[in-house]
Steps between C-alpha positions, in 0.01 A plus 500: 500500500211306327508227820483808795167654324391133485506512859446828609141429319427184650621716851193755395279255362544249792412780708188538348429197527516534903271742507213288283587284735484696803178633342324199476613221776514828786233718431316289283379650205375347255707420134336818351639757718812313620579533115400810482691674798847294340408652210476839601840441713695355205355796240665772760802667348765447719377068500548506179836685495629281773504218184748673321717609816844337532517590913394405853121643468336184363688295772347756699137492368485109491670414859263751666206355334592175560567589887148671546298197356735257754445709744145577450422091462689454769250736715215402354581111603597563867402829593880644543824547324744236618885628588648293268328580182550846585890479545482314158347722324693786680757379370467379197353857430745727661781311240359700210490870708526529838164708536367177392581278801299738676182456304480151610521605884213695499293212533599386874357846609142302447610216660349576904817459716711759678605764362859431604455195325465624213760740537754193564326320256608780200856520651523134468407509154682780382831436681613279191409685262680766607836257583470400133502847419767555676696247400 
């Protein structure tokens, strides 16, 4: 048991760590309130309970973290969300909870195509999620 808190707090504390990060290199703030802000998300109850919890929520809490700072960087870099990084991290979200995968998706609704692309688009991303599901 002593090795899954080990990493269900580096889960939680690696997610803080996106958001510092997020905080400073995306809407660059300075060290002071970048600190601050992680602070203030890390002192919340349920961050710090996520330490101490043995299940799929700091998976959870770290892989959508992670996902918004790709996908904001990505965004910031080149002005849209490319299809591939969203199917990545479609999937590699939707393998903790399928309302997950989802989360991920949202972003190709900012992207300015069709909106039938973007309808095949989240079809093409969620069809193997739901086949491993299946399966």
């Amino acid at each position: 048991i002593p090795a899954s808190l080990l990493l269900m707090n580096a889960l939680t504390s690696g997610g803080l760590l996106f958001i510092y990060k997020y905080l400073r290199q995306i809407t660059t703030l300075s060290i002071r309130r970048s600190l601050l802000l992680t602070l203030f998300a890390g002192s919340f109850f349920t961050t710090i309970i996520l330490s101490f919890t043995i299940e799929t929520y700091p998976f959870s809490f770290f892989f959508l973290i992670l996902s918004l700072f790709i996908l904001s960087k990505e965004y910031k870099e080149s002005g849209y969300f490319r299809r591939k990084t969203i199917f990545f991290l479609s999937f590699l979200c939707g393998g903790i909870t399928i309302t997950n995968a989802v989360k991920p998706l949202m972003a190709e609704l900012l992207n300015k195509t069709s909106f039938t692309s973007k309808i095949r688009t989240g079809c093409k991303a969620l069809l193997p999620l739901i086949m491993c599901y299946f399966f």
